[in-house]
Amino acid sequence: MRQETRVKLKNVLLSFKRSIVEVPYSIEELKRAYPFHSLLFPGEALIAFKKQRTVVTKMGQQLIPELAKIVAEDQYVEVHRNYEIMGQLDEAKIKVIDNIVNELRMGRRKPNHQKEIQEILAAKGGEAREVRVIADLFIGDFKPGPLFLEIKSPLPNLDVCAESKRKMLLFQALFENKNPQAFLALYYNPYYPKRYKHSFTKRIMDMNEEVLIGEDMWNKLGGEGTYDELLRIIEEVKKADI
C-alpha cells in the first residue's frame, strides 16, 4: 500500500471518529427508554449501546464505501462510488433474472452462480429494454474484468439480499462480453472466528462465487495484505488525539 493511500485512509478514519458526537441523553433517560437493557447493562454501557446504533448506520453509509474507494484507488484508476450503469437488455434476459431472484426468495431453488448466468445468457427473443443499476463501488479497469460491488452490512435482510442479487445479475448481463465481476461485499464477519452463516445471505447468494466477507473484500480491492494494513491504521487512529 502506498504511503499516500495510508495517509488518506488515516484522515478519513480520524474525520469519522471526530464526527461522532456524544449521546444527548442522560443515564436516567436511557434507563426509562431501555428498561430491559438496563437489567443487564450498567449506565455507561447503555450510553455506549445508544451511541453504537448511530455509529453503525453512519459507518455503513459513509465510512466503509469511502474507505473502499481509497483502497481501490491504490491499484486502479477507474474507481467510482454510487456509479450509475445504463444499457439495453433483452426483455427475455430481464424476465429470467426476475424469475431467478423470486425463486431464490421463496426457496424454490438453491443459488448456483454459474447455472444462473448460463440461463440468463441463453435467454433471447424479447425486445430491448433500458435497464439501470447503481454500483456502491465500480472499478472499470479491474482485472480480470469490470468490478461491481454491493457493499452492505454483514446481516442484510431478505429484501436487501434479493435486490443486490438482481442488480448483480443485471450488471453481468449488460457486461456479458467483458468478463464482469459482481459481488455482495460484507465488510466484516460478525461470526468470526466461525464461518459466516447468515441465513438470508445464504438463501440468495452463491457464497463461493458471489460474496466477499471481511478480509477477502479488502484484499480483493487492494491486494494481499490490505486488510492487515487497514487494521494497523485503525490502531494508530485509536491512539491519536482528536
PDB file of C-alpha atoms in Angstrom:
ATOM      1  CA  MET A   1       0.000   0.000   0.000  1.00  0.00           C
ATOM      2  CA  ARG A   2       1.375   3.417  -0.964  1.00  0.00           C
ATOM      3  CA  GLN A   3       2.092   5.941   1.764  1.00  0.00           C
ATOM      4  CA  GLU A   4      -0.276   8.385   0.077  1.00  0.00           C
ATOM      5  CA  THR A   5      -3.087   5.850   0.378  1.00  0.00           C
ATOM      6  CA  ARG A   6      -2.226   5.223   4.021  1.00  0.00           C
ATOM      7  CA  VAL A   7      -2.492   8.937   4.803  1.00  0.00           C
ATOM      8  CA  LYS A   8      -5.866   9.222   3.051  1.00  0.00           C
ATOM      9  CA  LEU A   9      -7.263   6.262   4.976  1.00  0.00           C
ATOM     10  CA  LYS A  10      -5.993   7.630   8.255  1.00  0.00           C
ATOM     11  CA  ASN A  11      -7.513  11.055   7.592  1.00  0.00           C
ATOM     12  CA  VAL A  12     -10.916   9.591   6.723  1.00  0.00           C
ATOM     13  CA  LEU A  13     -10.903   7.460   9.865  1.00  0.00           C
ATOM     14  CA  LEU A  14      -9.887  10.420  12.022  1.00  0.00           C
ATOM     15  CA  SER A  15     -12.587  12.592  10.491  1.00  0.00           C
ATOM     16  CA  PHE A  16     -15.200   9.907  11.114  1.00  0.00           C
ATOM     17  CA  LYS A  17     -14.045   9.494  14.708  1.00  0.00           C
ATOM     18  CA  ARG A  18     -14.339  13.240  15.303  1.00  0.00           C
ATOM     19  CA  SER A  19     -17.808  13.343  13.756  1.00  0.00           C
ATOM     20  CA  ILE A  20     -19.290  11.014  16.359  1.00  0.00           C
ATOM     21  CA  VAL A  21     -20.766  13.285  18.988  1.00  0.00           C
ATOM     22  CA  GLU A  22     -21.771  12.288  22.484  1.00  0.00           C
ATOM     23  CA  VAL A  23     -25.219  10.805  23.077  1.00  0.00           C
ATOM     24  CA  PRO A  24     -27.571  13.657  24.126  1.00  0.00           C
ATOM     25  CA  TYR A  25     -29.346  11.567  26.774  1.00  0.00           C
ATOM     26  CA  SER A  26     -28.786  11.102  30.485  1.00  0.00           C
ATOM     27  CA  ILE A  27     -28.395   7.663  32.012  1.00  0.00           C
ATOM     28  CA  GLU A  28     -31.776   8.051  33.740  1.00  0.00           C
ATOM     29  CA  GLU A  29     -33.486   8.844  30.429  1.00  0.00           C
ATOM     30  CA  LEU A  30     -31.898   5.806  28.810  1.00  0.00           C
ATOM     31  CA  LYS A  31     -32.978   3.574  31.692  1.00  0.00           C
ATOM     32  CA  ARG A  32     -36.582   4.608  31.059  1.00  0.00           C
ATOM     33  CA  ALA A  33     -36.211   4.227  27.300  1.00  0.00           C
ATOM     34  CA  TYR A  34     -34.497   0.806  27.548  1.00  0.00           C
ATOM     35  CA  PRO A  35     -35.715  -0.671  30.870  1.00  0.00           C
ATOM     36  CA  PHE A  36     -34.955  -4.270  29.944  1.00  0.00           C
ATOM     37  CA  HIS A  37     -31.476  -3.437  28.675  1.00  0.00           C
ATOM     38  CA  SER A  38     -30.806  -1.698  31.988  1.00  0.00           C
ATOM     39  CA  LEU A  39     -31.359  -5.029  33.717  1.00  0.00           C
ATOM     40  CA  LEU A  40     -28.149  -6.305  32.128  1.00  0.00           C
ATOM     41  CA  PHE A  41     -26.065  -3.230  31.351  1.00  0.00           C
ATOM     42  CA  PRO A  42     -24.801  -0.513  33.708  1.00  0.00           C
ATOM     43  CA  GLY A  43     -25.443   3.142  32.874  1.00  0.00           C
ATOM     44  CA  GLU A  44     -22.289   3.755  30.818  1.00  0.00           C
ATOM     45  CA  ALA A  45     -22.977   0.628  28.804  1.00  0.00           C
ATOM     46  CA  LEU A  46     -26.455   1.961  27.962  1.00  0.00           C
ATOM     47  CA  ILE A  47     -24.863   5.126  26.603  1.00  0.00           C
ATOM     48  CA  ALA A  48     -22.469   3.007  24.519  1.00  0.00           C
ATOM     49  CA  PHE A  49     -25.419   0.953  23.240  1.00  0.00           C
ATOM     50  CA  LYS A  50     -27.308   4.063  22.129  1.00  0.00           C
ATOM     51  CA  LYS A  51     -24.203   5.510  20.516  1.00  0.00           C
ATOM     52  CA  GLN A  52     -23.457   2.257  18.719  1.00  0.00           C
ATOM     53  CA  ARG A  53     -26.777   2.299  16.855  1.00  0.00           C
ATOM     54  CA  THR A  54     -25.964   5.710  15.355  1.00  0.00           C
ATOM     55  CA  VAL A  55     -22.365   4.783  14.600  1.00  0.00           C
ATOM     56  CA  VAL A  56     -23.268   1.590  12.724  1.00  0.00           C
ATOM     57  CA  THR A  57     -25.637   3.446  10.388  1.00  0.00           C
ATOM     58  CA  LYS A  58     -23.107   6.170   9.556  1.00  0.00           C
ATOM     59  CA  MET A  59     -20.354   3.601   9.194  1.00  0.00           C
ATOM     60  CA  GLY A  60     -22.229   1.596   6.576  1.00  0.00           C
ATOM     61  CA  GLN A  61     -23.480   4.577   4.585  1.00  0.00           C
ATOM     62  CA  GLN A  62     -20.445   6.863   4.724  1.00  0.00           C
ATOM     63  CA  LEU A  63     -17.245   5.436   6.151  1.00  0.00           C
ATOM     64  CA  ILE A  64     -16.967   1.984   4.581  1.00  0.00           C
ATOM     65  CA  PRO A  65     -17.728   2.994   0.956  1.00  0.00           C
ATOM     66  CA  GLU A  66     -15.189   5.838   1.172  1.00  0.00           C
ATOM     67  CA  LEU A  67     -12.501   3.577   2.641  1.00  0.00           C
ATOM     68  CA  ALA A  68     -13.199   1.012  -0.078  1.00  0.00           C
ATOM     69  CA  LYS A  69     -12.821   3.672  -2.780  1.00  0.00           C
ATOM     70  CA  ILE A  70      -9.493   4.875  -1.373  1.00  0.00           C
ATOM     71  CA  VAL A  71      -8.170   1.316  -1.089  1.00  0.00           C
ATOM     72  CA  ALA A  72      -9.191   0.565  -4.699  1.00  0.00           C
ATOM     73  CA  GLU A  73      -7.579   3.774  -5.972  1.00  0.00           C
ATOM     74  CA  ASP A  74      -4.251   2.495  -4.678  1.00  0.00           C
ATOM     75  CA  GLN A  75      -4.377  -0.066  -7.517  1.00  0.00           C
ATOM     76  CA  TYR A  76      -6.825   1.226 -10.119  1.00  0.00           C
ATOM     77  CA  VAL A  77      -7.789   4.410 -11.982  1.00  0.00           C
ATOM     78  CA  GLU A  78     -11.447   3.957 -12.928  1.00  0.00           C
ATOM     79  CA  VAL A  79     -12.900   3.844  -9.413  1.00  0.00           C
ATOM     80  CA  HIS A  80     -16.348   5.281  -8.677  1.00  0.00           C
ATOM     81  CA  ARG A  81     -18.822   5.345  -5.801  1.00  0.00           C
ATOM     82  CA  ASN A  82     -22.577   5.269  -6.442  1.00  0.00           C
ATOM     83  CA  TYR A  83     -21.886   4.659 -10.112  1.00  0.00           C
ATOM     84  CA  GLU A  84     -24.854   4.603 -12.483  1.00  0.00           C
ATOM     85  CA  ILE A  85     -24.783   1.953 -15.203  1.00  0.00           C
ATOM     86  CA  MET A  86     -27.358   2.030 -18.004  1.00  0.00           C
ATOM     87  CA  GLY A  87     -27.816  -0.092 -21.073  1.00  0.00           C
ATOM     88  CA  GLN A  88     -30.145  -2.039 -23.331  1.00  0.00           C
ATOM     89  CA  LEU A  89     -31.022  -5.596 -22.364  1.00  0.00           C
ATOM     90  CA  ASP A  90     -33.221  -8.231 -23.987  1.00  0.00           C
ATOM     91  CA  GLU A  91     -36.536  -8.463 -22.094  1.00  0.00           C
ATOM     92  CA  ALA A  92     -36.168 -12.243 -22.102  1.00  0.00           C
ATOM     93  CA  LYS A  93     -32.984 -11.911 -20.035  1.00  0.00           C
ATOM     94  CA  ILE A  94     -34.648  -9.499 -17.608  1.00  0.00           C
ATOM     95  CA  LYS A  95     -37.522 -11.948 -17.139  1.00  0.00           C
ATOM     96  CA  VAL A  96     -35.116 -14.808 -16.390  1.00  0.00           C
ATOM     97  CA  ILE A  97     -33.287 -12.644 -13.827  1.00  0.00           C
ATOM     98  CA  ASP A  98     -36.551 -11.735 -12.106  1.00  0.00           C
ATOM     99  CA  ASN A  99     -37.603 -15.391 -12.049  1.00  0.00           C
ATOM    100  CA  ILE A 100     -34.290 -16.489 -10.561  1.00  0.00           C
ATOM    101  CA  VAL A 101     -34.469 -13.913  -7.782  1.00  0.00           C
ATOM    102  CA  ASN A 102     -38.117 -14.703  -6.987  1.00  0.00           C
ATOM    103  CA  GLU A 103     -37.448 -18.450  -6.857  1.00  0.00           C
ATOM    104  CA  LEU A 104     -34.473 -17.903  -4.555  1.00  0.00           C
ATOM    105  CA  ARG A 105     -36.579 -15.724  -2.258  1.00  0.00           C
ATOM    106  CA  MET A 106     -39.238 -18.417  -1.994  1.00  0.00           C
ATOM    107  CA  GLY A 107     -36.726 -21.227  -1.504  1.00  0.00           C
ATOM    108  CA  ARG A 108     -37.686 -22.945  -4.759  1.00  0.00           C
ATOM    109  CA  ARG A 109     -34.080 -23.160  -5.924  1.00  0.00           C
ATOM    110  CA  LYS A 110     -30.575 -23.100  -4.479  1.00  0.00           C
ATOM    111  CA  PRO A 111     -28.120 -20.361  -5.502  1.00  0.00           C
ATOM    112  CA  ASN A 112     -25.755 -21.515  -8.234  1.00  0.00           C
ATOM    113  CA  HIS A 113     -23.948 -18.658  -9.913  1.00  0.00           C
ATOM    114  CA  GLN A 114     -22.675 -20.490 -12.986  1.00  0.00           C
ATOM    115  CA  LYS A 115     -26.050 -22.091 -13.713  1.00  0.00           C
ATOM    116  CA  GLU A 116     -27.853 -18.761 -13.269  1.00  0.00           C
ATOM    117  CA  ILE A 117     -25.519 -16.959 -15.678  1.00  0.00           C
ATOM    118  CA  GLN A 118     -25.958 -19.714 -18.275  1.00  0.00           C
ATOM    119  CA  GLU A 119     -29.751 -19.394 -18.032  1.00  0.00           C
ATOM    120  CA  ILE A 120     -29.616 -15.617 -18.396  1.00  0.00           C
ATOM    121  CA  LEU A 121     -27.239 -15.554 -21.365  1.00  0.00           C
ATOM    122  CA  ALA A 122     -29.237 -18.255 -23.165  1.00  0.00           C
ATOM    123  CA  ALA A 123     -32.476 -16.247 -22.962  1.00  0.00           C
ATOM    124  CA  LYS A 124     -33.382 -14.457 -26.206  1.00  0.00           C
ATOM    125  CA  GLY A 125     -36.363 -13.273 -28.154  1.00  0.00           C
ATOM    126  CA  GLY A 126     -37.680 -10.218 -26.368  1.00  0.00           C
ATOM    127  CA  GLU A 127     -37.482  -6.554 -27.249  1.00  0.00           C
ATOM    128  CA  ALA A 128     -34.570  -4.497 -25.976  1.00  0.00           C
ATOM    129  CA  ARG A 129     -35.328  -2.550 -22.810  1.00  0.00           C
ATOM    130  CA  GLU A 130     -33.271   0.043 -20.978  1.00  0.00           C
ATOM    131  CA  VAL A 131     -32.103  -1.006 -17.523  1.00  0.00           C
ATOM    132  CA  ARG A 132     -30.331   0.977 -14.842  1.00  0.00           C
ATOM    133  CA  VAL A 133     -28.305  -0.196 -11.865  1.00  0.00           C
ATOM    134  CA  ILE A 134     -26.156   1.703  -9.394  1.00  0.00           C
ATOM    135  CA  ALA A 135     -22.979   0.167  -8.017  1.00  0.00           C
ATOM    136  CA  ASP A 136     -21.940   1.059  -4.491  1.00  0.00           C
ATOM    137  CA  LEU A 137     -18.418   0.739  -5.896  1.00  0.00           C
ATOM    138  CA  PHE A 138     -17.438   0.251  -9.537  1.00  0.00           C
ATOM    139  CA  ILE A 139     -13.934  -0.378 -10.897  1.00  0.00           C
ATOM    140  CA  GLY A 140     -13.812  -0.161 -14.660  1.00  0.00           C
ATOM    141  CA  ASP A 141     -10.185  -1.256 -15.061  1.00  0.00           C
ATOM    142  CA  PHE A 142     -10.324  -4.130 -12.581  1.00  0.00           C
ATOM    143  CA  LYS A 143      -8.636  -7.344 -13.702  1.00  0.00           C
ATOM    144  CA  PRO A 144      -9.879  -9.764 -14.974  1.00  0.00           C
ATOM    145  CA  GLY A 145     -12.982  -7.675 -15.766  1.00  0.00           C
ATOM    146  CA  PRO A 146     -15.017  -4.655 -14.586  1.00  0.00           C
ATOM    147  CA  LEU A 147     -15.994  -4.993 -10.928  1.00  0.00           C
ATOM    148  CA  PHE A 148     -19.408  -4.232  -9.411  1.00  0.00           C
ATOM    149  CA  LEU A 149     -19.716  -4.226  -5.614  1.00  0.00           C
ATOM    150  CA  GLU A 150     -22.806  -4.111  -3.457  1.00  0.00           C
ATOM    151  CA  ILE A 151     -21.321  -3.000  -0.108  1.00  0.00           C
ATOM    152  CA  LYS A 152     -23.698  -3.950   2.690  1.00  0.00           C
ATOM    153  CA  SER A 153     -23.743  -4.544   6.427  1.00  0.00           C
ATOM    154  CA  PRO A 154     -22.941  -8.177   7.232  1.00  0.00           C
ATOM    155  CA  LEU A 155     -26.501  -9.144   8.255  1.00  0.00           C
ATOM    156  CA  PRO A 156     -28.671  -7.876   5.376  1.00  0.00           C
ATOM    157  CA  ASN A 157     -32.381  -8.634   5.399  1.00  0.00           C
ATOM    158  CA  LEU A 158     -34.056 -10.708   2.698  1.00  0.00           C
ATOM    159  CA  ASP A 159     -35.177  -7.700   0.632  1.00  0.00           C
ATOM    160  CA  VAL A 160     -31.657  -6.249   0.566  1.00  0.00           C
ATOM    161  CA  CYS A 161     -30.156  -9.596  -0.431  1.00  0.00           C
ATOM    162  CA  ALA A 162     -32.686 -10.079  -3.230  1.00  0.00           C
ATOM    163  CA  GLU A 163     -32.281  -6.569  -4.621  1.00  0.00           C
ATOM    164  CA  SER A 164     -28.489  -6.858  -4.515  1.00  0.00           C
ATOM    165  CA  LYS A 165     -28.678 -10.169  -6.372  1.00  0.00           C
ATOM    166  CA  ARG A 166     -30.908  -8.680  -9.051  1.00  0.00           C
ATOM    167  CA  LYS A 167     -28.554  -5.728  -9.577  1.00  0.00           C
ATOM    168  CA  MET A 168     -25.528  -8.014  -9.773  1.00  0.00           C
ATOM    169  CA  LEU A 169     -27.164 -10.265 -12.372  1.00  0.00           C
ATOM    170  CA  LEU A 170     -28.353  -7.300 -14.452  1.00  0.00           C
ATOM    171  CA  PHE A 171     -24.824  -5.884 -14.424  1.00  0.00           C
ATOM    172  CA  GLN A 172     -23.343  -9.181 -15.540  1.00  0.00           C
ATOM    173  CA  ALA A 173     -25.883  -9.484 -18.335  1.00  0.00           C
ATOM    174  CA  LEU A 174     -25.114  -5.947 -19.525  1.00  0.00           C
ATOM    175  CA  PHE A 175     -21.358  -6.595 -19.491  1.00  0.00           C
ATOM    176  CA  GLU A 176     -21.515 -10.218 -20.693  1.00  0.00           C
ATOM    177  CA  ASN A 177     -18.668  -9.805 -23.202  1.00  0.00           C
ATOM    178  CA  LYS A 178     -16.277  -8.145 -20.725  1.00  0.00           C
ATOM    179  CA  ASN A 179     -15.930 -10.911 -18.121  1.00  0.00           C
ATOM    180  CA  PRO A 180     -17.832  -8.915 -15.456  1.00  0.00           C
ATOM    181  CA  GLN A 181     -17.178  -9.448 -11.743  1.00  0.00           C
ATOM    182  CA  ALA A 182     -20.002  -8.823  -9.260  1.00  0.00           C
ATOM    183  CA  PHE A 183     -20.034  -9.402  -5.512  1.00  0.00           C
ATOM    184  CA  LEU A 184     -22.001  -8.735  -2.383  1.00  0.00           C
ATOM    185  CA  ALA A 185     -19.270  -7.201  -0.201  1.00  0.00           C
ATOM    186  CA  LEU A 186     -19.730  -7.566   3.568  1.00  0.00           C
ATOM    187  CA  TYR A 187     -17.057  -5.555   5.322  1.00  0.00           C
ATOM    188  CA  TYR A 188     -16.636  -7.829   8.337  1.00  0.00           C
ATOM    189  CA  ASN A 189     -17.729 -11.240   9.611  1.00  0.00           C
ATOM    190  CA  PRO A 190     -19.802 -10.923  12.819  1.00  0.00           C
ATOM    191  CA  TYR A 191     -19.441 -14.676  13.401  1.00  0.00           C
ATOM    192  CA  TYR A 192     -15.621 -14.634  13.420  1.00  0.00           C
ATOM    193  CA  PRO A 193     -13.699 -16.863  14.094  1.00  0.00           C
ATOM    194  CA  LYS A 194     -16.526 -19.157  12.945  1.00  0.00           C
ATOM    195  CA  ARG A 195     -17.756 -19.323   9.365  1.00  0.00           C
ATOM    196  CA  TYR A 196     -20.291 -16.778   8.183  1.00  0.00           C
ATOM    197  CA  LYS A 197     -23.801 -18.253   8.397  1.00  0.00           C
ATOM    198  CA  HIS A 198     -26.465 -15.545   7.974  1.00  0.00           C
ATOM    199  CA  SER A 199     -29.500 -17.349   6.569  1.00  0.00           C
ATOM    200  CA  PHE A 200     -30.818 -14.662   4.197  1.00  0.00           C
ATOM    201  CA  THR A 201     -27.457 -14.206   2.507  1.00  0.00           C
ATOM    202  CA  LYS A 202     -27.048 -17.960   2.088  1.00  0.00           C
ATOM    203  CA  ARG A 203     -30.568 -18.314   0.678  1.00  0.00           C
ATOM    204  CA  ILE A 204     -29.978 -15.774  -2.102  1.00  0.00           C
ATOM    205  CA  MET A 205     -26.252 -15.765  -2.826  1.00  0.00           C
ATOM    206  CA  ASP A 206     -23.797 -18.368  -4.037  1.00  0.00           C
ATOM    207  CA  MET A 207     -21.401 -17.999  -1.102  1.00  0.00           C
ATOM    208  CA  ASN A 208     -18.392 -19.274  -3.054  1.00  0.00           C
ATOM    209  CA  GLU A 209     -18.938 -17.173  -6.169  1.00  0.00           C
ATOM    210  CA  GLU A 210     -20.825 -14.022  -5.209  1.00  0.00           C
ATOM    211  CA  VAL A 211     -19.872 -12.968  -1.683  1.00  0.00           C
ATOM    212  CA  LEU A 212     -16.766 -11.299  -0.255  1.00  0.00           C
ATOM    213  CA  ILE A 213     -16.531 -11.133   3.532  1.00  0.00           C
ATOM    214  CA  GLY A 214     -14.159  -9.072   5.650  1.00  0.00           C
ATOM    215  CA  GLU A 215     -10.547  -9.755   4.752  1.00  0.00           C
ATOM    216  CA  ASP A 216     -11.481 -11.146   1.311  1.00  0.00           C
ATOM    217  CA  MET A 217     -13.316  -7.939   0.424  1.00  0.00           C
ATOM    218  CA  TRP A 218     -10.473  -5.609   1.382  1.00  0.00           C
ATOM    219  CA  ASN A 219      -7.777  -7.761  -0.212  1.00  0.00           C
ATOM    220  CA  LYS A 220      -9.835  -8.046  -3.410  1.00  0.00           C
ATOM    221  CA  LEU A 221      -9.737  -4.256  -3.708  1.00  0.00           C
ATOM    222  CA  GLY A 222      -6.192  -3.513  -2.589  1.00  0.00           C
ATOM    223  CA  GLY A 223      -4.212  -6.714  -2.963  1.00  0.00           C
ATOM    224  CA  GLU A 224      -2.847  -9.236  -0.492  1.00  0.00           C
ATOM    225  CA  GLY A 225      -2.148  -7.769   2.947  1.00  0.00           C
ATOM    226  CA  THR A 226      -4.519  -4.823   2.580  1.00  0.00           C
ATOM    227  CA  TYR A 227      -6.782  -5.927   5.422  1.00  0.00           C
ATOM    228  CA  ASP A 228      -3.871  -6.323   7.858  1.00  0.00           C
ATOM    229  CA  GLU A 229      -2.562  -2.896   6.898  1.00  0.00           C
ATOM    230  CA  LEU A 230      -6.014  -1.386   7.419  1.00  0.00           C
ATOM    231  CA  LEU A 231      -6.136  -2.908  10.912  1.00  0.00           C
ATOM    232  CA  ARG A 232      -2.763  -1.325  11.711  1.00  0.00           C
ATOM    233  CA  ILE A 233      -4.018   2.079  10.545  1.00  0.00           C
ATOM    234  CA  ILE A 234      -7.127   1.726  12.713  1.00  0.00           C
ATOM    235  CA  GLU A 235      -4.924   1.029  15.741  1.00  0.00           C
ATOM    236  CA  GLU A 236      -2.941   4.181  15.016  1.00  0.00           C
ATOM    237  CA  VAL A 237      -6.113   6.260  14.748  1.00  0.00           C
ATOM    238  CA  LYS A 238      -7.449   4.834  18.007  1.00  0.00           C
ATOM    239  CA  LYS A 239      -4.389   6.204  19.801  1.00  0.00           C
ATOM    240  CA  ALA A 240      -4.465   9.611  18.092  1.00  0.00           C
ATOM    241  CA  ASP A 241      -5.633  12.718  19.938  1.00  0.00           C
ATOM    242  CA  ILE A 242      -8.798  14.198  18.500  1.00  0.00           C
TER     243      ILE A 242
END
